[in-house]
Structure formats: structure tokens, C-alpha cells
Amino acid sequence: MALDGWIGAVLVGGDPSSDGTERALVDVDGVPIGSIALDALHGAGIERVMLVGATDAHTAALDGEPVDDVWPGEGSAGAILTALHHGFLSGASTVVVLACDLPAVSSAAVARLIDTARSTSGSTEPQVVMVKEDGTARFPNGVYAMRLLPTLEARFADGALSVSDLIAEVPVLWVDGQGAFRQHGGPG
């Protein structure tokens, strides 16, 4: 089932892995790890998926819409804002953001985030649905309502350069990621 007004974003920019390979292109079981996030988004009903910070190598290996990072070098916070800006220009109401290096993410895990966001869509407050696992926030993975854009832009302009600082004044609904959102090679 396609979700009208929803767009996905896989954050593929940033520093390469320790062996110099682009993070989204690290081989996991014969496929680039970034394709796992793309497949999870598509399987959860997200038809359009952007590759934020994509290089030519990403575009050649991954099936997504390349989007230049508006704030290169500003980490996930800048990439999230880039995704929201592009989503806004595309007419989207909601952006589902995933890191590119999630070997265990699945369409069912993404669907849990989407279902939580959809169940609260009548809320009058702009909000974000984020992932926690074992008490640890799994930034940048989450569902961002487009109406958050002005608030997040203001936070970014005021110096909020981490995702936790970016969303510090926004109501957050936390969803248990059940192990699906651990980054490849990252902390457990």
C-alpha cells in the first residue's frame, strides 16, 4: 500500500567506513548495505526514496533519487533538514529518514514507525517519531512531519548541530526498534 504524501530519505553522505568504502556501499551478504534501508522503505509503502548526500557511486549502486546535501559537513542534522526541504519542494507531508548502514532494518520495523506516526497524525503539535533500543536513541532514524521544518530550521540556525539538539524542543514519540536500527559496526 503506497502512502500518499510520504517520502523516504536514506542518508548516504558523510565519512567513509574505516576501510575507505562509502558507508552505504559496504557489502553485507552480497548487497550494498544502503539497499537494505531502501528495500525496507519501499516494503513499508514508501514509493519515493531520496539518497541524501549521494555521490555518483551511490547513484550507480542504489535505486533512489539523488539529492545534494544542502549542508554538507553538518552531519545528520543537516542531512535531515535537506530531506525535509526536498520533501517540502516535492509536496510531501512526511519524511521517513533512515541511516544508510542498518543491516537488520526491515519493512516491518519501518512500518512500526509509520503506524505510530499515522496514529498520532491528528495531534496539533508538530512531532517526530524516533527509535530507541535498550535505552539508546538510534538517531537519525525516524518519521518527521513536514510541519516540523520551521522549528528545526530555527534550532539549526541557533547552533543545534546534532540530531538530539535539533529535536530538543519538539515532542518526541519513542518507538522500540527491537534491534532493527543498530548501525553496522556501531555500538550495540
XYZ file of C-alpha atoms in Angstrom:
188
model
C 0.000 0.000 0.000
C 1.506 3.326 -1.097
C 1.456 6.205 1.356
C 0.300 9.437 -0.288
C 2.319 12.458 0.781
C 5.118 10.385 2.321
C 8.691 10.275 1.051
C 11.703 8.347 2.295
C 15.269 9.511 2.796
C 18.369 7.385 3.218
C 21.280 9.476 4.495
C 24.208 8.233 2.396
C 26.667 11.124 2.796
C 29.305 11.502 5.438
C 32.612 9.894 6.230
C 33.537 6.582 4.611
C 33.966 3.433 6.672
C 37.347 2.639 8.222
C 38.475 0.820 5.051
C 37.623 3.819 2.846
C 34.435 2.353 1.364
C 31.411 4.645 1.196
C 29.252 3.572 4.163
C 26.149 2.967 2.045
C 28.139 0.732 -0.299
C 29.676 -1.621 2.277
C 28.911 -5.187 1.192
C 26.594 -7.123 3.508
C 25.662 -10.594 2.302
C 26.374 -9.648 -1.310
C 24.444 -6.361 -1.444
C 25.332 -2.747 -0.655
C 24.110 -2.060 2.880
C 22.279 1.080 1.715
C 19.984 -1.073 -0.407
C 18.691 -2.737 2.772
C 17.325 0.612 4.011
C 15.888 1.376 0.558
C 14.145 -2.006 0.432
C 12.749 -1.517 3.952
C 11.254 1.853 2.995
C 9.765 0.504 -0.240
C 8.399 -2.566 1.555
C 6.696 -0.331 4.130
C 4.822 1.566 1.399
C 7.182 4.461 0.655
C 7.396 4.714 -3.137
C 9.826 7.658 -3.486
C 13.129 7.484 -1.657
C 15.881 10.093 -1.797
C 19.565 9.419 -1.313
C 20.702 12.470 0.656
C 24.340 13.324 0.008
C 24.617 10.858 -2.891
C 27.751 10.614 -4.994
C 27.971 9.096 -8.471
C 28.955 5.798 -6.828
C 25.760 5.816 -4.732
C 23.617 6.625 -7.753
C 25.180 3.770 -9.737
C 24.687 1.179 -6.977
C 21.451 2.230 -5.256
C 17.945 2.706 -6.613
C 16.967 6.074 -5.178
C 16.648 9.728 -6.109
C 19.982 11.525 -5.577
C 19.692 14.735 -3.557
C 22.647 17.028 -2.884
C 23.150 17.741 0.801
C 22.296 21.424 1.296
C 24.507 21.500 4.410
C 27.462 19.196 3.631
C 29.704 18.592 6.605
C 26.922 19.296 9.111
C 26.196 15.646 9.829
C 22.814 14.035 10.249
C 21.157 17.264 11.410
C 21.976 18.991 8.115
C 21.003 15.893 6.135
C 17.616 15.685 7.902
C 16.931 19.322 7.062
C 17.973 18.647 3.462
C 15.498 15.745 3.332
C 12.721 17.923 4.772
C 13.471 20.741 2.312
C 13.437 18.376 -0.648
C 10.297 16.699 0.682
C 8.596 20.081 1.014
C 9.516 21.021 -2.561
C 8.161 17.635 -3.678
C 4.821 18.229 -1.951
C 5.364 15.617 0.773
C 3.741 15.938 4.185
C 6.000 13.454 5.972
C 9.576 12.197 5.599
C 10.796 8.829 6.893
C 14.560 9.095 7.484
C 16.947 6.155 7.801
C 20.693 5.908 8.192
C 22.332 4.082 5.290
C 24.109 1.439 7.365
C 21.361 -0.594 9.024
C 21.944 -4.288 8.238
C 18.903 -5.535 10.204
C 16.290 -2.925 9.248
C 13.155 -4.381 7.669
C 9.911 -3.188 6.181
C 8.140 -4.388 9.357
C 10.436 -2.222 11.516
C 9.805 0.824 9.315
C 6.067 0.071 9.273
C 6.033 0.265 13.113
C 7.399 3.817 12.880
C 4.898 4.746 10.184
C 1.960 3.233 12.089
C 2.914 5.197 15.218
C 3.187 8.431 13.241
C -0.123 7.818 11.470
C -1.911 7.065 14.755
C -0.911 10.496 16.073
C -1.337 12.497 12.862
C -4.295 14.424 14.323
C -2.104 15.949 17.027
C -1.980 19.731 16.997
C 1.717 19.765 17.932
C 4.417 19.104 15.359
C 6.241 15.978 16.420
C 8.745 13.354 15.453
C 8.667 9.591 15.911
C 12.130 8.317 16.811
C 13.743 4.968 17.612
C 15.235 3.794 20.904
C 16.812 0.428 21.565
C 17.960 -0.658 25.011
C 17.601 2.947 26.186
C 19.777 4.308 23.363
C 18.394 6.746 20.800
C 19.063 5.469 17.278
C 19.471 8.808 15.510
C 18.702 9.853 12.761
C 16.092 7.132 12.179
C 12.565 8.453 12.463
C 9.443 9.955 10.970
C 9.447 13.724 10.595
C 6.245 15.669 9.912
C 6.795 18.431 7.362
C 5.279 20.945 9.764
C 8.433 20.480 11.872
C 10.565 22.193 9.235
C 10.344 25.798 10.565
C 11.060 24.668 14.137
C 14.011 22.502 13.123
C 15.408 25.216 10.832
C 15.299 27.699 13.710
C 17.055 25.228 16.035
C 19.722 24.585 13.373
C 20.235 28.332 12.812
C 20.684 28.697 16.584
C 23.531 26.172 16.523
C 21.825 22.794 17.017
C 24.203 20.599 15.028
C 23.358 17.187 16.497
C 20.065 15.375 15.997
C 19.419 15.347 19.757
C 19.892 19.136 19.894
C 17.809 19.609 16.744
C 14.770 17.849 18.253
C 15.310 19.058 21.835
C 12.218 21.292 21.854
C 9.968 19.027 19.798
C 7.569 16.437 21.231
C 9.096 13.028 20.502
C 7.298 9.698 20.442
C 9.796 6.908 21.034
C 9.354 3.511 19.395
C 11.278 0.386 20.414
C 13.359 -0.534 17.378
C 13.662 -4.149 18.570
C 17.241 -4.409 17.307
C 16.489 -3.388 13.712
C 18.174 0.030 13.858
C 21.688 -0.796 15.049
C 24.245 0.652 12.670
C 26.793 -1.611 11.000
C 29.967 -1.522 13.046
C 28.359 0.855 15.555
C 27.741 0.414 19.273
C 25.336 -2.396 20.230
